[in-house]
Short mmCIF file of C-alpha atoms in Angstrom, two decimals:
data_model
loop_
_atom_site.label_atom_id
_atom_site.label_comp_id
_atom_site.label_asym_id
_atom_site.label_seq_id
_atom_site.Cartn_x
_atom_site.Cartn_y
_atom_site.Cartn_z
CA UNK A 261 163.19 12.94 -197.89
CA UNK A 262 161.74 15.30 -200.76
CA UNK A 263 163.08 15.55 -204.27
CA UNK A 264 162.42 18.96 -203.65
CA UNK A 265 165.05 20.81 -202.56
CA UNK A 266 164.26 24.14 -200.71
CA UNK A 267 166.48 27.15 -199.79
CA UNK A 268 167.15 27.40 -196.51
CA UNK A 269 169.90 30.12 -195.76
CA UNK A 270 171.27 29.13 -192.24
CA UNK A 271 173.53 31.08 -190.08
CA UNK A 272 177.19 29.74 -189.27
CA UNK A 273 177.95 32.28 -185.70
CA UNK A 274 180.96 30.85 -184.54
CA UNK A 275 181.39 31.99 -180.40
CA UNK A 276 184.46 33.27 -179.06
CA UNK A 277 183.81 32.68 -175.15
CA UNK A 278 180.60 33.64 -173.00
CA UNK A 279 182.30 36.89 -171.87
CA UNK A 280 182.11 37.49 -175.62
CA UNK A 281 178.84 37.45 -175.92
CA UNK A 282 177.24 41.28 -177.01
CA UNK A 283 180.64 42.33 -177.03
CA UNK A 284 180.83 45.51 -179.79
CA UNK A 285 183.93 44.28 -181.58
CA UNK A 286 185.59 41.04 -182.33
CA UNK A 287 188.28 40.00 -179.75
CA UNK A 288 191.70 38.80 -181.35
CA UNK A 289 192.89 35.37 -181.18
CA UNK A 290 189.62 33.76 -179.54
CA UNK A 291 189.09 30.36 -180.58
CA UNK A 292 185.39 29.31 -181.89
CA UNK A 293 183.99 26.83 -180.42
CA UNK A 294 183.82 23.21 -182.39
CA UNK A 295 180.56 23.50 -183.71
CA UNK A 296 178.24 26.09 -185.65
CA UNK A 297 175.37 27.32 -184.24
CA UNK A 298 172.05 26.76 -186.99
CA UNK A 299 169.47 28.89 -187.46
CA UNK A 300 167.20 27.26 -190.77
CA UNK A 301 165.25 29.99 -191.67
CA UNK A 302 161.96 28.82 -193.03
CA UNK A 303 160.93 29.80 -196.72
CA UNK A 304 157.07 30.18 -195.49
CA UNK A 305 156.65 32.88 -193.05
CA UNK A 306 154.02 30.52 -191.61
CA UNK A 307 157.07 28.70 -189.44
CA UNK A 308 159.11 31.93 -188.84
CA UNK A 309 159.69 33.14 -185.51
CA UNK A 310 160.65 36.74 -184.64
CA UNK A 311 164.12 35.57 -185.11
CA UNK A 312 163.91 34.27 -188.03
CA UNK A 313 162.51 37.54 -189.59
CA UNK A 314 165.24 39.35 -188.17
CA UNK A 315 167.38 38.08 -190.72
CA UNK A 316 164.79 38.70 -193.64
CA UNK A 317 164.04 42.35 -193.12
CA UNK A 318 165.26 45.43 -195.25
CA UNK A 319 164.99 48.69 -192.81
CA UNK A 320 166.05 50.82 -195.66
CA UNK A 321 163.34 49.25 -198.16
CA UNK A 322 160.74 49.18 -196.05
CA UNK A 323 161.47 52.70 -195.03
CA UNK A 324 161.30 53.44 -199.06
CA UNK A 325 157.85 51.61 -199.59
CA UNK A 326 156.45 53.31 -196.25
CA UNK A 327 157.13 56.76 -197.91
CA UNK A 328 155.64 55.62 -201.13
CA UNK A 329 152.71 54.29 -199.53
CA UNK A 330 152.54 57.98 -198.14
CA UNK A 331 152.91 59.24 -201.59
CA UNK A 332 150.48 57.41 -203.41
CA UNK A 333 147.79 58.05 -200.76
CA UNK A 334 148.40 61.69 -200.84
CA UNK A 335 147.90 61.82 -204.40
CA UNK A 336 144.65 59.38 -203.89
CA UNK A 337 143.17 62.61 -201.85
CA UNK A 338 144.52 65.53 -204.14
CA UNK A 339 142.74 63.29 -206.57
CA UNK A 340 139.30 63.20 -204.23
CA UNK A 341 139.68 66.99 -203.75
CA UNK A 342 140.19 67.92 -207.81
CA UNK A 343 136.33 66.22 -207.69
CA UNK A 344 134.97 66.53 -204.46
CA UNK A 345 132.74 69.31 -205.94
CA UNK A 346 131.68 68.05 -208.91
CA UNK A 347 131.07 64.07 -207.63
CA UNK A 348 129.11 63.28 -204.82
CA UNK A 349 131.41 61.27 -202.19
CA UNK A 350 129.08 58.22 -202.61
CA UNK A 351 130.54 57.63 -206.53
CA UNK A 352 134.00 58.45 -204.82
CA UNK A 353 133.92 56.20 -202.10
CA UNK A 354 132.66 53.24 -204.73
CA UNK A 355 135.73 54.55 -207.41
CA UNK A 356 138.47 54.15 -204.75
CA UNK A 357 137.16 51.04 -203.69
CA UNK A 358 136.28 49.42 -206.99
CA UNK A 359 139.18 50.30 -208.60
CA UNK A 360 141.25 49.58 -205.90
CA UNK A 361 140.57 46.36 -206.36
CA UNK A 362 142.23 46.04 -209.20
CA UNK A 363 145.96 46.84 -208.26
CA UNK A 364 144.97 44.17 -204.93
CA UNK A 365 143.58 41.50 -206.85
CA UNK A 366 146.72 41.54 -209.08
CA UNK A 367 149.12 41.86 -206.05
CA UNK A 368 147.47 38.87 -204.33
CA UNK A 369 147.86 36.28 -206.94
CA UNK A 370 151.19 37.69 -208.01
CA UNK A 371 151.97 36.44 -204.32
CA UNK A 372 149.77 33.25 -204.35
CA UNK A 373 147.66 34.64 -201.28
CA UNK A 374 144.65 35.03 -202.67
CA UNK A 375 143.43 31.82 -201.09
CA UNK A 376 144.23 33.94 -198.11
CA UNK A 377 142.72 36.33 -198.81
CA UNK A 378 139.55 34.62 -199.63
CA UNK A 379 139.35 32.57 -196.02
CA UNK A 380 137.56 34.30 -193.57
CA UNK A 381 135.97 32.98 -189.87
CA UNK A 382 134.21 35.87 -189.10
CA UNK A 383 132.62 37.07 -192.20
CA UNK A 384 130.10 39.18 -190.10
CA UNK A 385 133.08 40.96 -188.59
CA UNK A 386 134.14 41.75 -192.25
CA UNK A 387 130.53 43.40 -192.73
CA UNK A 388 130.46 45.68 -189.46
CA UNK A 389 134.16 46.59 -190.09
CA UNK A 390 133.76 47.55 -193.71
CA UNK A 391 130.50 49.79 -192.88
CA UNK A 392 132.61 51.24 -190.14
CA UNK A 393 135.21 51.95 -192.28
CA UNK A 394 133.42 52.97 -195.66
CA UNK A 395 131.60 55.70 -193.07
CA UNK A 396 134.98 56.89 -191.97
CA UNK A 397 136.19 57.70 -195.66
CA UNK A 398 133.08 59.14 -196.81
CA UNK A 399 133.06 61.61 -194.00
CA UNK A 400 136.96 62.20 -195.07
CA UNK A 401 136.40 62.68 -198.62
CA UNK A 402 133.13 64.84 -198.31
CA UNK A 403 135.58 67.03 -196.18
CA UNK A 404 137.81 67.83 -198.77
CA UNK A 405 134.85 70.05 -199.99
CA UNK A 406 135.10 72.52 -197.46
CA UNK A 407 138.68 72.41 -195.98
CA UNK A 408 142.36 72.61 -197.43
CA UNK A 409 144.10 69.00 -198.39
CA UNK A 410 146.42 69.89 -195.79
CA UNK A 411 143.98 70.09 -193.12
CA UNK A 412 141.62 67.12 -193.98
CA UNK A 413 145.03 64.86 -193.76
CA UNK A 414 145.89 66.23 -190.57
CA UNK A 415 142.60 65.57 -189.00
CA UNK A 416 142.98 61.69 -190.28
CA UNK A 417 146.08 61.68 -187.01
CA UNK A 418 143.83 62.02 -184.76
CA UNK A 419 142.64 58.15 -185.29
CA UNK A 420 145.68 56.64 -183.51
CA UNK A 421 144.72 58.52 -180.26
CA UNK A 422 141.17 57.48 -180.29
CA UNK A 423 142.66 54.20 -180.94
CA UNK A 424 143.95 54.26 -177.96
CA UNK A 425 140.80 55.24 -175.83
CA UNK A 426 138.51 52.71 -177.35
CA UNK A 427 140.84 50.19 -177.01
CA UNK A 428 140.69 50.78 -173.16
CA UNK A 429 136.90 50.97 -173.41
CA UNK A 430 136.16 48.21 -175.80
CA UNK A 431 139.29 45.87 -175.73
CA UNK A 432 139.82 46.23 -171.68
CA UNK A 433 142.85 47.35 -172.24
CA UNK A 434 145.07 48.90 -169.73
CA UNK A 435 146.32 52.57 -170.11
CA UNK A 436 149.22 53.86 -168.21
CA UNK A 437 149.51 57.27 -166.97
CA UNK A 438 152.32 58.28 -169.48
CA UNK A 439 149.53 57.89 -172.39
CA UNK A 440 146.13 59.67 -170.50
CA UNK A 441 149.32 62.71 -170.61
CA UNK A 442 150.12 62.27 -174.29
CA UNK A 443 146.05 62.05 -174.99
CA UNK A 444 145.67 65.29 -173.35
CA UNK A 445 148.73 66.48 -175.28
CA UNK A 446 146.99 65.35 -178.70
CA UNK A 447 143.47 66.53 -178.06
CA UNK A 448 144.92 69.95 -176.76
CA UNK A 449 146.54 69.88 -180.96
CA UNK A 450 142.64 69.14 -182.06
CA UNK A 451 141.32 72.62 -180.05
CA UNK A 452 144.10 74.34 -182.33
CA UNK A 453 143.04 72.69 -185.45
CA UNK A 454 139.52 73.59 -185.07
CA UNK A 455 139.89 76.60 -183.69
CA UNK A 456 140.57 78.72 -187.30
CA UNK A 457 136.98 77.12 -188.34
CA UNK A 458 135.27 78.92 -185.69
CA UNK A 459 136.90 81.63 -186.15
CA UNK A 460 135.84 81.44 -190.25
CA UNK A 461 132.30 81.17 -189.37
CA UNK A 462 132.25 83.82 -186.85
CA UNK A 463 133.65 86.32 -189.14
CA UNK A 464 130.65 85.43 -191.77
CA UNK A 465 132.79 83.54 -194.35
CA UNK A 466 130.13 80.66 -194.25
CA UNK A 467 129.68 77.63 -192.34
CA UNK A 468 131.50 75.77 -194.40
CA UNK A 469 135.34 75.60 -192.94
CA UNK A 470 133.10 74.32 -189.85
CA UNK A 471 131.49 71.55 -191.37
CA UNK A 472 134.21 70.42 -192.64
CA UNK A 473 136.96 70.21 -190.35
CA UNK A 474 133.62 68.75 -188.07
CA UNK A 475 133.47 66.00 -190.95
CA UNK A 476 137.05 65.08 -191.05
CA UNK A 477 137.26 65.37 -187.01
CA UNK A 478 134.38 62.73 -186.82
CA UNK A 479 135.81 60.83 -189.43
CA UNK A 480 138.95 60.30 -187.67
CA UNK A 481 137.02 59.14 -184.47
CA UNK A 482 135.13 56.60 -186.54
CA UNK A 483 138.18 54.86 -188.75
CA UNK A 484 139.25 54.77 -185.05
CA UNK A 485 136.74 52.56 -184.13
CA UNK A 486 137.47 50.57 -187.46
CA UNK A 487 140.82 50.22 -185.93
CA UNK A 488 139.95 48.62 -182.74
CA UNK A 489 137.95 46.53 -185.05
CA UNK A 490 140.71 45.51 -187.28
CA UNK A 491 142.69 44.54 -184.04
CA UNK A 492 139.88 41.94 -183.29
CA UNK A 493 139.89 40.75 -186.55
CA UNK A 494 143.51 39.87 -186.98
CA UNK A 495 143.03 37.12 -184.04
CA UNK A 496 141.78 34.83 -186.73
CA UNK A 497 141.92 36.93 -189.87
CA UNK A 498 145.22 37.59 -191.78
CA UNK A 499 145.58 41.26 -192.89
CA UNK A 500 145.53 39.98 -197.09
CA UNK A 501 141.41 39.00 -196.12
CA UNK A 502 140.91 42.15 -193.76
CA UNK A 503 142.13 44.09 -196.44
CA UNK A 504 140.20 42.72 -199.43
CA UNK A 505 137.01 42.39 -198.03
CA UNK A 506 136.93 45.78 -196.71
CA UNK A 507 137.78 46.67 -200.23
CA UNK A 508 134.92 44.35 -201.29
CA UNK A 509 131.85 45.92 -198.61
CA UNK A 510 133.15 49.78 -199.39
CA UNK A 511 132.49 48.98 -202.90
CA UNK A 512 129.24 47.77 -202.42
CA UNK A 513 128.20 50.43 -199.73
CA UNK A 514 129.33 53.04 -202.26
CA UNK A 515 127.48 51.51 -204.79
CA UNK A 516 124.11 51.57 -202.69
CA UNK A 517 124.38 55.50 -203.04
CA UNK A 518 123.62 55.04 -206.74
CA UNK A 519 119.89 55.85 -205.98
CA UNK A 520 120.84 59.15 -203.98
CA UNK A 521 122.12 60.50 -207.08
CA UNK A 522 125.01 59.99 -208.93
CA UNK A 523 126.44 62.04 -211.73
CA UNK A 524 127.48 61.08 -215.52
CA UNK A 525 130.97 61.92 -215.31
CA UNK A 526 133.43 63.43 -218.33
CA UNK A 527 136.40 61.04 -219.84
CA UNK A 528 138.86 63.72 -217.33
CA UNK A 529 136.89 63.17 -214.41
CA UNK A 530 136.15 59.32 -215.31
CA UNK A 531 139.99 58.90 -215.71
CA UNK A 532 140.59 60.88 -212.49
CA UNK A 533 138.46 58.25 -210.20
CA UNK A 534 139.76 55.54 -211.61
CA UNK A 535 143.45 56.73 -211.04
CA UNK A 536 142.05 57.64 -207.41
CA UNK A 537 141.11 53.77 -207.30
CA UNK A 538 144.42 52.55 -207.88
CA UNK A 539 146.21 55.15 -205.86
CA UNK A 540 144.84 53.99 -202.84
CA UNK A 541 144.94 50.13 -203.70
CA UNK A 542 149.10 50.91 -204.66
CA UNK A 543 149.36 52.66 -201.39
CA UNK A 544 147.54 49.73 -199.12
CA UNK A 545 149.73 47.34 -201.11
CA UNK A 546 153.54 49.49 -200.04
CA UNK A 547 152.36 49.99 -196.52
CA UNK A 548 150.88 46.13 -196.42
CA UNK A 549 154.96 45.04 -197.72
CA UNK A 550 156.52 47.64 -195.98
CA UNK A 551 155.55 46.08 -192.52
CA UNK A 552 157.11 42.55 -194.18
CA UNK A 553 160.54 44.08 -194.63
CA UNK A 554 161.21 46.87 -191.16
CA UNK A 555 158.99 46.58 -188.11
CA UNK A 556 156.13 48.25 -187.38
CA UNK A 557 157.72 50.95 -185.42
CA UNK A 558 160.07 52.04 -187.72
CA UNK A 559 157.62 52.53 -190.15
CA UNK A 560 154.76 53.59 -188.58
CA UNK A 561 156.09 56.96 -187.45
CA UNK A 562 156.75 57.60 -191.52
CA UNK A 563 152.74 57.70 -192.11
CA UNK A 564 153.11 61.63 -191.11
CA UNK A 565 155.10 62.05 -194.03
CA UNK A 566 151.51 61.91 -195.88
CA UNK A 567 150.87 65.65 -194.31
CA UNK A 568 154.18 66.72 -196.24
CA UNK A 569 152.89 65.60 -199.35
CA UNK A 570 149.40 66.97 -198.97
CA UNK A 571 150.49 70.54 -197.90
CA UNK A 572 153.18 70.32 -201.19
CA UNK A 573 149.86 69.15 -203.68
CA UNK A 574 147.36 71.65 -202.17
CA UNK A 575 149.93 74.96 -202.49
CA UNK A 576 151.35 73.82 -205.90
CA UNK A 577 147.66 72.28 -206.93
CA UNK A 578 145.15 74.11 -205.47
CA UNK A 579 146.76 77.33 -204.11
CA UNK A 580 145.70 75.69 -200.55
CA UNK A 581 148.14 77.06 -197.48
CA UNK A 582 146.84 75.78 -194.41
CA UNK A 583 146.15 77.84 -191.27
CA UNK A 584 149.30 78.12 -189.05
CA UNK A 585 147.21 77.57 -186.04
CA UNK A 586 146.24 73.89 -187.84
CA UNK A 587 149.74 73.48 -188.63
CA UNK A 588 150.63 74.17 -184.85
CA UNK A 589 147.82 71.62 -183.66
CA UNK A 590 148.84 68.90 -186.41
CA UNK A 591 152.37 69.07 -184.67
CA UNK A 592 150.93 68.19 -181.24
CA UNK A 593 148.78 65.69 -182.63
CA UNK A 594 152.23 64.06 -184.49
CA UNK A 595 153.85 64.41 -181.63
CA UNK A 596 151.63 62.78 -179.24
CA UNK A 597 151.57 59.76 -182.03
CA UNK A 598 154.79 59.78 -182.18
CA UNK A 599 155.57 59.44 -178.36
CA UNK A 600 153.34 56.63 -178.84
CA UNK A 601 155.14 54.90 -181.25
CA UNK A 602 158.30 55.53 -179.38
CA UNK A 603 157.29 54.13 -176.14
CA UNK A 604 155.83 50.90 -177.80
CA UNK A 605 159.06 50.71 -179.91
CA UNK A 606 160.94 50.55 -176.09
CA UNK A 607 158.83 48.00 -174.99
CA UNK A 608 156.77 49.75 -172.39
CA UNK A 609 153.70 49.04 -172.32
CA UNK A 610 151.97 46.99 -169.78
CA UNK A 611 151.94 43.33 -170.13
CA UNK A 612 149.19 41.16 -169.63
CA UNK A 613 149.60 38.65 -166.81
CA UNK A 614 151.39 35.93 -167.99
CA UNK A 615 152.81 37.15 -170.51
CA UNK A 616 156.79 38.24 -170.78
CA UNK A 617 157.48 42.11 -170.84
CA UNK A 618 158.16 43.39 -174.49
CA UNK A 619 161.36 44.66 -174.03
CA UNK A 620 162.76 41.44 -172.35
CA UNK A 621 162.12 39.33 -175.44
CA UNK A 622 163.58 42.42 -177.99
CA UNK A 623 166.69 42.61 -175.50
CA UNK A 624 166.95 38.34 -176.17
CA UNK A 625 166.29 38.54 -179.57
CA UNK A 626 168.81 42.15 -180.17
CA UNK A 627 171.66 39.96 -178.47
CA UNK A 628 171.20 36.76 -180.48
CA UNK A 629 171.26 39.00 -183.76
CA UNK A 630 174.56 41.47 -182.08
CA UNK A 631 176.13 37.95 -181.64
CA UNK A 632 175.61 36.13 -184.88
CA UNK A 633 176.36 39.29 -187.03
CA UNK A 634 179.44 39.30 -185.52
CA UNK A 635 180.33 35.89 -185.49
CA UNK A 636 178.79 34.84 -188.97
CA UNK A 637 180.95 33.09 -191.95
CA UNK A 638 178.84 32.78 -194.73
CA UNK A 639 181.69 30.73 -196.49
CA UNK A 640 181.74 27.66 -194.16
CA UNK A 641 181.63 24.55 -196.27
CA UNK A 642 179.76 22.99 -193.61
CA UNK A 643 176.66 24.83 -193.45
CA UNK A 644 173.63 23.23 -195.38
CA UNK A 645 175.11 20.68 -197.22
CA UNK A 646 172.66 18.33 -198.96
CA UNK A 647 173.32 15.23 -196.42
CA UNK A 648 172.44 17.75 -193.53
CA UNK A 649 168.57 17.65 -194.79
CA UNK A 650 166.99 15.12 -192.74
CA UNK A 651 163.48 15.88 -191.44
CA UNK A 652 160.54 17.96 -192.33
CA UNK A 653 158.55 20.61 -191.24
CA UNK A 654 154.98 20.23 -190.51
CA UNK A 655 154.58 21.98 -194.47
CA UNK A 656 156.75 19.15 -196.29
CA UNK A 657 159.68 21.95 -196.01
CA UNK A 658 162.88 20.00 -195.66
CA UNK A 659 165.33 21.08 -192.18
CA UNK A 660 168.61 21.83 -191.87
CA UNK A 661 169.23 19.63 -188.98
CA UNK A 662 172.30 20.50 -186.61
CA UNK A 663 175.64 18.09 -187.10
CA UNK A 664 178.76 17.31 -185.55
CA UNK A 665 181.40 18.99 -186.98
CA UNK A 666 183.94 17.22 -188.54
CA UNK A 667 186.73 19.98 -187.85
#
């Protein structure tokens, strides 16, 4: 047995009766039964289970990082748009991926994963997603020339629903009727949001609203594709290497522009890319933890909070208010993602074969944590002692191994 001694909170959930079992409130004068039931709750989230991490999350945090993360990457494209005419998007897209870098780099050794980060088995899947994704923010920031903040960020929502069709086309996945309706739903929204750029052009105010909200529309489709990508990817990549070597190829891609023509910026506009830089690395960092302490479908839904903060910086910034008729599309478009997010959250999607439906394994795993919340005494002098350590995990961790009770 180690020296070492490791913290492993375990979970005392003393059981009434079966009957008890779910049961809203606690039932005077049941007995508990002899013994405790433990739960050791690895340190490394290597040997965790889903249960385990129930026990580890903070909803309200990660709701409060999720809305930061929003924050920060609104401000990263107020900052794109204060020099989208003055910079070409080239020296923008190397800026917010450079300097990104920084706040990442930082982040990852604060945490000791950047030998995570650094591990890759697919480096050539690193390459095509990066160039995927590096043409997907170009196209997004050169739009921010021609179109309102507001408007460019609500184009970016239409990614999760092409998401969803090329993971049908590429992935094989299956798509059930309930999302071909909220599709149609969400590309009805894009009509709307284009729609006011027609109309611009047609009344001879320039192309420009056109090619614009055409940029950020086929921007959205591609960083869709970069998403299907990621989702291949993370079968053998963790997200701390996704992450920093996309960081790593967008920097480099951006930096191949420097022939087309890059400009000598000012000390405002030099200090306004680099904040753009770590604005976007802060933001990837609070949606990367925010994931680690609520699940994905709490926070997910919170992303659209990002077209709150972009309408408030382009009216108080800019003098930007956004065409009602985008406004009206960007609301179908949320709506169909949120639907999406919703009926995930439940569970219903469709299984592959083999494997057990969604929502049967959440309803397990909801009544285990109903059940030892409401049976739980932290204060037992039983629970963990140091003679209870008496194996270890395949990481030299030391177990909590379950005892008879002496009571």
């Amino acid at each position: 047995m180690s020296a070492r001694r490791t913290f492993w909170p375990t979970i005392s959930a003393f059981l009434g009766s079966r009957d008890a079992i779910g049961s809203s409130s606690l039932d005077a004068g049941l007995e508990p039964l002899p013994c405790s039931i433990r739960m050791p709750i690895p340190t490394s989230r290597r040997y965790m289970t889903s249960t385990h991490r129930i026990f580890l999350m903070n909803v309200p945090a990660g709701i409060a990082l999720q809305i930061s993360a929003t924050f920060f990457f609104a401000v990263m494209s107020a900052l794109v748009r204060f020099v989208a005419d003055d910079v070409p998007s080239g020296q923008v897209v190397f800026a917010r991926s450079a300097f990104g870098l920084v706040p990442l780099v930082i982040w990852l050794l604060w945490k000791q994963r950047m030998t995570s980060a650094l591990v890759t088995h697919q480096p050539l899947g690193h390459v095509v997603r990066g160039l995927v994704g590096v043409s997907a923010m170009w196209l997004s920031f050169a739009a921010l020339a021609f179109i309102p903040l507001a408007e460019a960020v609500a184009f970016t929502y239409v990614t999760p629903l092409v998401a969803v069709l090329l993971a049908a086309v590429l992935l094989g996945e299956r798509v059930p009727a309930y999302r071909w309706a909220v599709l149609g739903v969400g590309f009805a929204g894009i009509l709307l949001m284009l729609w006011p750029s027609f109309t611009h052009a047609s009344l001879g105010s320039g192309p420009g609203p056109l090619i614009g909200a055409a940029m950020a529309l086929v921007g959205a489709v591609i960083a869709g594709l970069a998403v299907t990508q990621v989702r291949h990817l993370t079968r053998t990549e963790t997200s701390e290497a996704i992450v920093f070597y996309f960081s790593i190829v967008a920097s480099l891609a951006g930096l191949a522009t420097l022939p087309l023509g890059w400009v000598v910026p000012d000390l405002r506009t030099s200090l306004v890319l680099i904040a753009t830089g770590i604005a976007g690395g802060l933001g990837q960092i609070l949606m990367t933890t925010a994931t680690r302490y609520a699940p994905a479908s709490v926070v997910a839904p919170l992303n659209y909070a990002t077209l709150i903060w972009a309408t408030l910086f382009g009216v108080l910034a800019f003098g930007e208010w956004p065409d009602s008729l985008v406004l009206i599309g960007a609301g179908a478009v949320v709506s169909a993602g949120l639907v999406l997010v919703w009926r995930e959250r439940h569970g219903l999607k469709v299984p592959a074969p083999g494997v057990p439906r969604a929502e049967e394994a959440a309803e397990e795993t909801a009544k285990l944590a109903a059940v030892i919340s409401q049976r739980t005494r932290l204060d037992d002098p039983a629970v963990a002692r140091p003679e209870d350590y008496a194996e270890e995990d395949e990481g030299g961790q030391e177990l909590p191994v379950r005892r008879a009770c002496s009571r």
